[in-house]
Structure formats: C-alpha cells, structure tokens
Coordinates of C-alpha atoms and ligand atoms in Angstrom, one line a residue:
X22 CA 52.2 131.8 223.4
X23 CA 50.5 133.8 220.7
X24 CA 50.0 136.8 219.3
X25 CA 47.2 135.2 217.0
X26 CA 48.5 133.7 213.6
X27 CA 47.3 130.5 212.7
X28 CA 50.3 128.9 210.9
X29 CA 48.2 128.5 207.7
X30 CA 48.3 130.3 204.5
X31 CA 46.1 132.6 203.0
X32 CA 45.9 131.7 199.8
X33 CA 45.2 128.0 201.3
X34 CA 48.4 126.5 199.8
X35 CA 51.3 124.7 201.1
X36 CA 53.0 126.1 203.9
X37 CA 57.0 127.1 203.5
X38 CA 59.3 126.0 206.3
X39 CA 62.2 127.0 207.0
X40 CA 64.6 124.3 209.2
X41 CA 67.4 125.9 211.4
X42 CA 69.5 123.9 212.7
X43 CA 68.5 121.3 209.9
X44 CA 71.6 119.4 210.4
X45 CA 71.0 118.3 213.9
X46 CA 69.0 115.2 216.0
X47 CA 65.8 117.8 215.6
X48 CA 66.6 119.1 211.9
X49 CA 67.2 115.6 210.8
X50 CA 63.6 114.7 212.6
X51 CA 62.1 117.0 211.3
X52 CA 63.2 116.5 207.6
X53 CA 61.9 113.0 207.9
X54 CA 58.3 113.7 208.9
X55 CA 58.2 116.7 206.1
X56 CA 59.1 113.8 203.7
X57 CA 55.9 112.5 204.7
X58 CA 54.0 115.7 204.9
X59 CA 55.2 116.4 200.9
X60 CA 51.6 117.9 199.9
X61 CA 51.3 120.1 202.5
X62 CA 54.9 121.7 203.1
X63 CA 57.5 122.6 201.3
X64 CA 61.0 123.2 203.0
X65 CA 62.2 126.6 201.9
X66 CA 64.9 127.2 203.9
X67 CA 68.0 125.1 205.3
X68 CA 70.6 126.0 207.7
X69 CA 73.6 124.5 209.6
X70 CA 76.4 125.6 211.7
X71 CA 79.5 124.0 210.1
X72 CA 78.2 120.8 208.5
X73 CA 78.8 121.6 205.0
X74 CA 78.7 118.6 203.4
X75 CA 75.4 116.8 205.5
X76 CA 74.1 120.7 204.2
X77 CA 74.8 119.7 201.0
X78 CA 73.6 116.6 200.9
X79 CA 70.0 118.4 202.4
X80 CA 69.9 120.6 199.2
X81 CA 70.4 118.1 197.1
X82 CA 67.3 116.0 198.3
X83 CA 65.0 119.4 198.7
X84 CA 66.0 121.9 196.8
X85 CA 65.2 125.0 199.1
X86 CA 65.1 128.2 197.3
X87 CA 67.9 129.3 200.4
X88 CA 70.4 127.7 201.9
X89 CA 72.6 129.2 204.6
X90 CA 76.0 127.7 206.6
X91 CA 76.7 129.7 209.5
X92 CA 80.4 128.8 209.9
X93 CA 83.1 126.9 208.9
X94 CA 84.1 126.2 204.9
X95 CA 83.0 124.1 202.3
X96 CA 80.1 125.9 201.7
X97 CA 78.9 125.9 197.8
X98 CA 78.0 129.1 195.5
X99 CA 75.3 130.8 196.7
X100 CA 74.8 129.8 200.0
X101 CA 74.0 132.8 202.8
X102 CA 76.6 133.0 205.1
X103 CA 77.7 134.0 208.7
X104 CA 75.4 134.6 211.8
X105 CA 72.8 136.9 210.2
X106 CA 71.8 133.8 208.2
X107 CA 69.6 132.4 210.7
X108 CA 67.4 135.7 211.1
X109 CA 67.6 135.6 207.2
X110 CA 66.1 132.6 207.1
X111 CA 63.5 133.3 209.3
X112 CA 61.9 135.7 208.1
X113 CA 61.7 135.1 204.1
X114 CA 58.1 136.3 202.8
X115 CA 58.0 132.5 201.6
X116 CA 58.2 131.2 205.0
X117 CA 55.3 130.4 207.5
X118 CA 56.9 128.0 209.9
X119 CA 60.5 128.3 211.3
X120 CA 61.7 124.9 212.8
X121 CA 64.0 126.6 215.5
X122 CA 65.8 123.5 215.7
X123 CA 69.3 125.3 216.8
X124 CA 71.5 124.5 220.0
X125 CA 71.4 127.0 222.7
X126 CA 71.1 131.2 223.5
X127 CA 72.7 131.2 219.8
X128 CA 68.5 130.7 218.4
X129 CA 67.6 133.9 219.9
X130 CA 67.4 136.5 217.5
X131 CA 66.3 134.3 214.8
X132 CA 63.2 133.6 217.1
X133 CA 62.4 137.2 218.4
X134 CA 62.8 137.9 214.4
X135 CA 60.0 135.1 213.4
X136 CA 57.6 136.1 215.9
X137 CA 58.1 139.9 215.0
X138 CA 57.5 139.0 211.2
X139 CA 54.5 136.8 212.1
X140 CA 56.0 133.4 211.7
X141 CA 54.9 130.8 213.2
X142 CA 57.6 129.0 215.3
X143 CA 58.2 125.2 215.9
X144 CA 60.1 125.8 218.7
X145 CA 62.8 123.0 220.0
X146 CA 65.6 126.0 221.0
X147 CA 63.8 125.7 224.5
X148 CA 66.9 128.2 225.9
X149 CA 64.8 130.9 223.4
X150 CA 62.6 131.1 226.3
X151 CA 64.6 130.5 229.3
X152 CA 67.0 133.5 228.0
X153 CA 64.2 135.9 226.8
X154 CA 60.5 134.5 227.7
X155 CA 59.5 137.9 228.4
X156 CA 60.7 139.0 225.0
X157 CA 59.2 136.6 223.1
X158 CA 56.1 137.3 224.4
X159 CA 56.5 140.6 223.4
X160 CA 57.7 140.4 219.9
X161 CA 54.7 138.0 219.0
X162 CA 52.5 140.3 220.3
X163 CA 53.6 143.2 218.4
X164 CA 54.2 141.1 214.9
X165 CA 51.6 138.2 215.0
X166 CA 53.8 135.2 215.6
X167 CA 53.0 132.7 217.5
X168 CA 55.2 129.9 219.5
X169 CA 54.2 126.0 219.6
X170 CA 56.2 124.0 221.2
X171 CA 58.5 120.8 219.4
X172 CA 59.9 119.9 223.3
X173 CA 57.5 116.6 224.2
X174 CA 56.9 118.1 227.5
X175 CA 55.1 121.0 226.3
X176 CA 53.4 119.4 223.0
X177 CA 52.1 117.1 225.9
X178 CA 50.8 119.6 228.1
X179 CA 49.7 121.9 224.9
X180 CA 47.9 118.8 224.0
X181 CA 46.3 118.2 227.1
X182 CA 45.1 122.1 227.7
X183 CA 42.4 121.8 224.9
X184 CA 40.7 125.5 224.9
X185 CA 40.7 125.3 228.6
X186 CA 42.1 128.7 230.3
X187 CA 45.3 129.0 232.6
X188 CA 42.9 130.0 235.2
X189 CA 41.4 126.1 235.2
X190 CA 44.6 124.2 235.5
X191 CA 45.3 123.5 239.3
X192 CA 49.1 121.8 237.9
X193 CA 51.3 120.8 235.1
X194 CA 53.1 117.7 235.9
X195 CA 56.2 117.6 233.7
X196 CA 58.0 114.3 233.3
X197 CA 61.3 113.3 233.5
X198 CA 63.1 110.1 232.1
X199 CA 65.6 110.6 235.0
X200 CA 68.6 110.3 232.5
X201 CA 71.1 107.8 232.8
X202 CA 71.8 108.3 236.4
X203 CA 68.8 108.3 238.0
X204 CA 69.7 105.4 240.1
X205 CA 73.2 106.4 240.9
X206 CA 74.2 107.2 244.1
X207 CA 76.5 110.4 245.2
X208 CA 79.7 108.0 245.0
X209 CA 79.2 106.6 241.9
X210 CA 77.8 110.4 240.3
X211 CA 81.3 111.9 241.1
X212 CA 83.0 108.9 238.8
X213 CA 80.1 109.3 235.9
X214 CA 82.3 110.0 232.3
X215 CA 81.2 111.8 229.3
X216 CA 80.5 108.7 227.7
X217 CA 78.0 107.7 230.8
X218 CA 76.5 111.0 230.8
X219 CA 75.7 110.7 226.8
X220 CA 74.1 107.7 227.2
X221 CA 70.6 108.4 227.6
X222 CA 68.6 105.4 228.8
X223 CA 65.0 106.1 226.5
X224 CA 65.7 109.2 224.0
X225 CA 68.8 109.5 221.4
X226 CA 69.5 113.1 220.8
X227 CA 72.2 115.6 220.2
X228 CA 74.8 116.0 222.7
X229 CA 74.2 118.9 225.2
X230 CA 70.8 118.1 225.5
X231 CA 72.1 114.5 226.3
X232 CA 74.4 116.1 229.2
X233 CA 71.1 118.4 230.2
X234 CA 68.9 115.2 230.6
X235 CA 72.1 113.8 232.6
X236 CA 72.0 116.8 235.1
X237 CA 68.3 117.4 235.1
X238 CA 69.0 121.0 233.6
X239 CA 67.2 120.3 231.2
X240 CA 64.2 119.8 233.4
X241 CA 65.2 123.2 234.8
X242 CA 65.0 124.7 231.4
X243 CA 61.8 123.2 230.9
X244 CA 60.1 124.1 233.6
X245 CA 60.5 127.7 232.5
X246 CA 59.6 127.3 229.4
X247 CA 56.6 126.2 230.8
X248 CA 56.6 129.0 232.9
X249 CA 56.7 131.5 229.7
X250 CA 54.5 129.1 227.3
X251 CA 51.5 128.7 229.6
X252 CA 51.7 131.4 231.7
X253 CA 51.5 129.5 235.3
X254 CA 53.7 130.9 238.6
X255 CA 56.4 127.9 238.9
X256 CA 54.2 126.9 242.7
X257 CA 52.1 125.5 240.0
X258 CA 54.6 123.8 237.9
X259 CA 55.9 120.1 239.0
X260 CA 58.2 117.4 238.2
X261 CA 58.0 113.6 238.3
X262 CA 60.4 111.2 237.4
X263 CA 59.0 108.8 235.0
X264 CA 61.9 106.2 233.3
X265 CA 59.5 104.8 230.3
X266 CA 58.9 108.2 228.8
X267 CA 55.6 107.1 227.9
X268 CA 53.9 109.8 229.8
X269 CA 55.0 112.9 228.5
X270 CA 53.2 115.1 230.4
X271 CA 50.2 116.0 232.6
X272 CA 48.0 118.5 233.4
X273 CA 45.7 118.9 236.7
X274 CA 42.7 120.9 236.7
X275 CA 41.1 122.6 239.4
X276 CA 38.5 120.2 239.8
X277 CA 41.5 117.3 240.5
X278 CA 40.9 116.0 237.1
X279 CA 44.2 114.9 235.0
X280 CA 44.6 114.6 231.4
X281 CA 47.9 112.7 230.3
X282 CA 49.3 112.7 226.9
X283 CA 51.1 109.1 226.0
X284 CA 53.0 107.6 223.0
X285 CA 56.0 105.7 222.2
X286 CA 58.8 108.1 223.2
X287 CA 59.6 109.2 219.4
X288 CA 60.3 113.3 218.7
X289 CA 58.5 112.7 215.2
X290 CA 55.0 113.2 216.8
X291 CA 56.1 116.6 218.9
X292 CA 57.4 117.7 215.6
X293 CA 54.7 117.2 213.4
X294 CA 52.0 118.1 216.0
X295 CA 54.2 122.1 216.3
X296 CA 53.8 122.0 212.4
X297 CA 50.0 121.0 212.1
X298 CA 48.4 122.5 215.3
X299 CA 45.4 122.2 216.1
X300 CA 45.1 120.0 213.1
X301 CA 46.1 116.3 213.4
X302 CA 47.5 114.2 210.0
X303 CA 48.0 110.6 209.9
X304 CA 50.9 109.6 208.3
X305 CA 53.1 110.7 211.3
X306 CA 55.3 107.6 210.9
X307 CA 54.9 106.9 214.5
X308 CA 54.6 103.1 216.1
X309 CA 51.2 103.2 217.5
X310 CA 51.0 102.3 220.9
X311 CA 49.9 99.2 222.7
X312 CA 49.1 99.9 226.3
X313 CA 50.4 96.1 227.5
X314 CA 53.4 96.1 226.1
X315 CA 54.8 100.0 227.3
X316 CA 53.2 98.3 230.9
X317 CA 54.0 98.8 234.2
X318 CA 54.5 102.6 233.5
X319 CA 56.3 103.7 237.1
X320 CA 56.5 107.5 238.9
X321 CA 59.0 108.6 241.1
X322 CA 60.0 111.5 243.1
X323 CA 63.4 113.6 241.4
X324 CA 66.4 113.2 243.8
X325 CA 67.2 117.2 244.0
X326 CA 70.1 115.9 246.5
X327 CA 71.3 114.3 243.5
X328 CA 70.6 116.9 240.6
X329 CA 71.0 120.1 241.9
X330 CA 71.0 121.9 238.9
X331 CA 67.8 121.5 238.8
X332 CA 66.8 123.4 241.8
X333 CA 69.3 125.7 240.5
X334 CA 67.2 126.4 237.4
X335 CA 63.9 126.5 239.3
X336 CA 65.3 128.9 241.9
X337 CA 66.5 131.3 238.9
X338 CA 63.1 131.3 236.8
X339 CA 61.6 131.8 240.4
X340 CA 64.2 135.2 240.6
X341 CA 63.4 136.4 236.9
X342 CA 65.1 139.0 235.2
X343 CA 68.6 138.3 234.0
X344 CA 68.6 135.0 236.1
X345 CA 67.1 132.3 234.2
X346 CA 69.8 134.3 231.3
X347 CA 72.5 133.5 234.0
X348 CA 71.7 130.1 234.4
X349 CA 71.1 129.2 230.7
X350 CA 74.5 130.3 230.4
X351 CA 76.4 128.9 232.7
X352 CA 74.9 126.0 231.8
X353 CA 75.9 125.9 228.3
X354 CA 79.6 127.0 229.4
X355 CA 79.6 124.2 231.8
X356 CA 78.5 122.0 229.4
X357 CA 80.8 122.9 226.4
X358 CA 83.7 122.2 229.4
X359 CA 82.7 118.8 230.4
X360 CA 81.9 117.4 226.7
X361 CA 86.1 118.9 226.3
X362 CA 86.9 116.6 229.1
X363 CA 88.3 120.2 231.7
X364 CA 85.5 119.7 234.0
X365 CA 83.9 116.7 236.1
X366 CA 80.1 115.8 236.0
X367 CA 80.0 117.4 239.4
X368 CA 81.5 120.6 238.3
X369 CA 78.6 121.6 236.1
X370 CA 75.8 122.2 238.7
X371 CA 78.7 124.0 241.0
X372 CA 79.4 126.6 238.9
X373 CA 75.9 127.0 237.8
X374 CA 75.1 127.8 241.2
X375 CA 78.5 129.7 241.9
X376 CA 77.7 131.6 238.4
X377 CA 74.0 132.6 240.1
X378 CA 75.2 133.9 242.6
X379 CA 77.6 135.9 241.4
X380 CA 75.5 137.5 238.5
X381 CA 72.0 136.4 239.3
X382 CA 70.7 139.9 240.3
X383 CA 71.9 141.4 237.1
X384 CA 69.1 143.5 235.3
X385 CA 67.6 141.5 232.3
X386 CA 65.0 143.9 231.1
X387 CA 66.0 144.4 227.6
X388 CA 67.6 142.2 224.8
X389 CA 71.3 144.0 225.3
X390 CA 71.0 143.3 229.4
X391 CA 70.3 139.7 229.2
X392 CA 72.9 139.3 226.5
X393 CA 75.3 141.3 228.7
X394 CA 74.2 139.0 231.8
X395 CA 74.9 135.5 229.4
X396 CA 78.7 136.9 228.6
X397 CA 79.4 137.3 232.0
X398 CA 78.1 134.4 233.4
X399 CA 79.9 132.4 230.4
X400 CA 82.8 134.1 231.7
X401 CA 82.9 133.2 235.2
X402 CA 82.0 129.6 234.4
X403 CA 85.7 129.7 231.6
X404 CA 87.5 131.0 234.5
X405 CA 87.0 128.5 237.0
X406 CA 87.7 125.7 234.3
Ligands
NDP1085 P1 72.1 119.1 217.8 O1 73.4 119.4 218.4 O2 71.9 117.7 217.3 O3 71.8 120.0 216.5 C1 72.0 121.4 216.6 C2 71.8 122.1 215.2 O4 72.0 123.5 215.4 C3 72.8 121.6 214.2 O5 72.1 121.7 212.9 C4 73.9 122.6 214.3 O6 74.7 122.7 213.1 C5 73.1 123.9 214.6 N1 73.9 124.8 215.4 C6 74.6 124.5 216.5 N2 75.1 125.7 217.0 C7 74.8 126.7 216.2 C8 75.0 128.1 216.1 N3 75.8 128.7 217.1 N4 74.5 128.8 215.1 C9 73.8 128.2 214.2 N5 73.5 126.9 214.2 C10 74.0 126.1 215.2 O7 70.9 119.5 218.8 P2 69.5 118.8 219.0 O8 68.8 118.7 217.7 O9 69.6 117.7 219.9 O10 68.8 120.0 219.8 C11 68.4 121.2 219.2 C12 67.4 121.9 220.2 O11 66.3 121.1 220.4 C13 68.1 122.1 221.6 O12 67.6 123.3 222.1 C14 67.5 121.0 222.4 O13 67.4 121.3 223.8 C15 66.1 120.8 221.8 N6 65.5 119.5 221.9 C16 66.1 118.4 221.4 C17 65.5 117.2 221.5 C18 66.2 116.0 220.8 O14 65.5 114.9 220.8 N7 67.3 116.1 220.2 C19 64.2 117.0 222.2 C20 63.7 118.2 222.6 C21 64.3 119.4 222.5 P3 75.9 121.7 212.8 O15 75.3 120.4 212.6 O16 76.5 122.3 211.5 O17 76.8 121.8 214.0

C-alpha cells in the first residue's frame, strides 16, 4: 500500500526512525537489528506504554532527540506524555520511518498520522488495518506515506510479488504455525490454560499475539491485512497450516507458478526487510538457512471446527465496513479477559462471533463510526465476562 514515497531521504543521509511501541517483543527486535544498521539509521524517537524504566534504559543506549511514555509514572524530565505522544512521534520532520510496533486498535491514529505526513510505516500493528484498511489507504494517498509490512506473512508475500501486478497473482497462500494446539482435540481445547495458550510451539512473542496465534485470530487478522495491503478479494486469499514456520508465505500466479519465501523463523529479517525495501543489507544478524536440517517441511489443512475465530475473522473482512472493526475488538476484549483469568479459551471465539452479530452491520465509513463500532463491541464482550 503506497501512495509513492520511497522511504529514503533526500538529502541521501541516514534515515530517522521513530520506534513505537519500542518496549515490546517487536520494539526490542527492532532495536537490535538498528544496532546493526548504525550507518544507515538513527533512532529518533522512542515510546512505551508504561515501561518507564526498560524506556529509560532505551535512552540511555540511543539517545533519541524524543522520548515519549504514554502512561503510568516514573517517567524522567522531558519526556512527552499521554496518548497524543504516539502521533507526536510520528510525525517529527526528523522522522522517515515509523516502526508501528504498538499492541492493538490503540496504533491507529499514529498510523493514519504517518502516512498523511508521508512517513514511511514499518508496520507490525497489523489491527491498523483490520480496524481502518480503507483509511489507511486513503491517508497515504493524500500525504505520500507508504505501508510495508514487519508481519512475516506479508514481508513473505511482499517479497515474493516482485513488480508483478495484483492482476497476475491467481493466490496468496498465507501460512500458519497452527499454534500450540494445533493437534488438540475439542476435549482437551476446552481444558487449554493461559499458560498453554502462551506457549507458542516455533515463535516467542508478546502476549496477545501469543493468545491470537493460539485461536488462529490472528490468521483472521492477517488475512485482512492481506486483503488491504495487496488489494486481492479474500476468494483469493488462503491458509495452510504449516508447524516449521519455515515457509512464510506463498504466492500463486495465474500461470500456476508459486514463489515461496523461506528462512529460519526469526522476526529480525521481516523487520529489517520493512526498513530497507526494495533494498537488501547484509548484516541482518540472521542464521542462514540450511535446507537439510529445517527438512521435512510439512502442510496441513486448518481445523476451522477447531478455530472458529478464524472463520469469524474471514466472514467479517468478507462483510466490510465496521465489521472487521467489530471483530478486532471483540477480539482484543476477549483476549484482555482470558489473559485476567474471567474467561475460558473457548469463550474468546464465542463472543467474537456473538459480538458480530450483534454489531457487525454497524456503519464503518469514517474514522468516528469504526471507533464507535470498536466501543461497542468492547462493551458487549465486558458484559458477558
Ligand atoms: P508487546 O506486547 O510485546 O509490545 C507492545 C508494545 O506497545 C510495548 O512497547 C507496549 O508498551 C506498547 N503499548 C501497548 N499498549 C499500548 C498503548 N495502548 N499505547 C501505547 N503503547 C502501547 O507486543 P508485540 O511486540 O508482540 O506486538 C506488537 C504488534 O506487532 C502487534 O500488533 C502484533 O500483532 C504484531 N506482531 C508481533 C510479532 C511478534 O513476534 N511479537 C510478529 C508479527 C506481528 P509497554 O511495554 O510499556 O507496555
């Protein structure tokens, strides 16, 4: 998704970045391959929700010419502060590329904000799109912005498009690890405890991603990012279980020809590839890969019987408008529940799909609709805790 900026600067210097989120499993990432990528970025900007002190710590090593903590105390003199930070951040005339590296519907406006100032955006904040694809689209357009994608998915399939038009690609295949029950059966699901859910067989990240990848909601969200990123109907859009996480994506073209992008499943590559794109660097820090040893690489089909919020998701980027919103939402209620210990594993696909149906069909044409549409679906979800 682009409205045509190319990430680079001008004058031909280093590029600023700005982290959000920098405290997290992505921020953290992130800060490691910049470490690497010294004479060709400079971080300008950090922020965090509440961590002060791993904040801290962040300034100390970098030395951004911002810093912002968006709640919670301990913050130090001269640090931005409160919710605004994040479209603060975003849109300094020193930055180029925003990490969007935040948790949930909560990276929104710093997003719309980047692409409007004609940022480019490293985008991990997948539920940007799922909430506000259509937006997006629109504010790049109008400032220059552009969106490449951190999720390993979509660097896969951006990877494997090349130059070649939307209008060529027959499929994308997206992969899934399956999460840590993928083998569980029906019985054994209902007993699955947040510790089971947070342990992710092949990927360590932050927490309600973990539970996403758990549910497959994640895979929901992903698929519509998809959806908004490459601009293919969701008839076109598919998903395989594949446990290594080798295979990070595919694409099909029309001629039945499919391109595969594979590595050792490490979010340092997808991160540095959003940063340099369609540049490569070495240095990335990543193993390489030895085809015997990541051998026998297996496919499945996804149990939908299993993982219904999956289907759920689908369904609701399928309805547009204020559903995918709806479904986002509920999610992250759901979610937020479960990790508190007031709802079961089960629970969370229930009332995502009790939540669509109750505010599905609400209008989600405009930035105040779709927000109005998350509240109440975030509402409905806390009420039936
Ligand atoms: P984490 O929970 O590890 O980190 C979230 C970051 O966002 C932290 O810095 C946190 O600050 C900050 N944050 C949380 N809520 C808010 C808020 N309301 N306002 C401002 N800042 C906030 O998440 P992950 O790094 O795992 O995931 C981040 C995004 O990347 C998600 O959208 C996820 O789906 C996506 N993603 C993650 C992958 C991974 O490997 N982790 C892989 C692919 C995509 P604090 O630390 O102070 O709480």
């Amino acid at each position: 998704m682009s409205g045509g900026a190319t990430g680079a600067r001008p004058d031909g210097g280093m590029q600023g970045v700005a982290i959000l989120g920098s405290t997290g499993s992505i921020g953290t990432t992130a800060l490691r391959v910049l470490d690497r990528q010294r004479a060709r970025f400079r971080v300008v900007a950090l922020t965090a929700h509440e961590n002060a002190a791993l904040l801290a710590e962040q300034e100390d090593a970098w030395a951004p010419a911002y810093v912002g903590l968006v709640a919670g105390g301990g913050a130090r003199p001269g640090w931005d502060r409160g919710a605004g930070a994040l479209v603060r951040a975003a849109t300094r005339d020193d930055v180029d590329v925003v990490i969007n590296a935040i948790v949930g519907a909560a990276g929104l406006d710093a997003t719309l904000a980047a692409l409007e100032s004609g940022k480019r955006v490293a985008l991990a904040n997948k539920e940007t799109l799922v909430v506000a694809g259509e937006l997006a689209a629109a504010a790049a357009a109008r400032g220059g912005g552009e969106i490449v994608p951190v999720d390993s998915e979509h660097s896969a399939i951006l990877q494997c498009m090349g130059d070649h038009d939307p209008s060529e690609v027959q499929r994308l295949i997206i992969t899934a690890s399956g999460g840590p029950f993928r083998t569980w059966d029906a019985a054994r699901l209902a007993t699955a405890t947040r510790a089971d859910a947070l342990n992710h067989p092949t990927w360590s990240m932050g927490r309600k991603i973990s539970i996403d990848s758990a549910t497959l909601a994640n895979k929901a969200l992903e698929v519509i990012e998809a959806h908004f990123l490459f601009g293919l109907p969701y008839d076109r859009i598919e998903v395989v279980v594949h446990p290594q996480s080798v295979v990070h994506s595919m694409v099909e073209f029309v001629d039945g020809s499919v391109v595969a992008q594979l590595g050792v499943p490490s979010m340092e590559l997808p991160v540095l590839y959003a940063l340099t794109h369609p540049e490569r660097v070495a240095d990335s820090g990543v193993p390489r890969f030895d085809p015997v040893q990541a051998s026998p690489l297996t496919f499945e089909p996804v149990r939908h019987d299993a993982f219904p919020a999956l289907g759920h998701g689908i369904a609701a980027g399928r309805a547009g408008g204020a559903a995918p919103a709806v479904f986002n939402a509920a999610n992250e209620q759901a979610v937020a529940l479960f990790l508190e210990g007031r709802m079961t594993f089960g629970d969370i696909a229930t009332r995502i799909g009790e939540a669509l149906d109750a505010h599905g069909a609400m209008p989600g044409h405009d930035r105040a609709s779709l927000l109005a549409a998350d509240a109440a679906a975030r509402a409905f979800v806390r009420e039936r805790a």
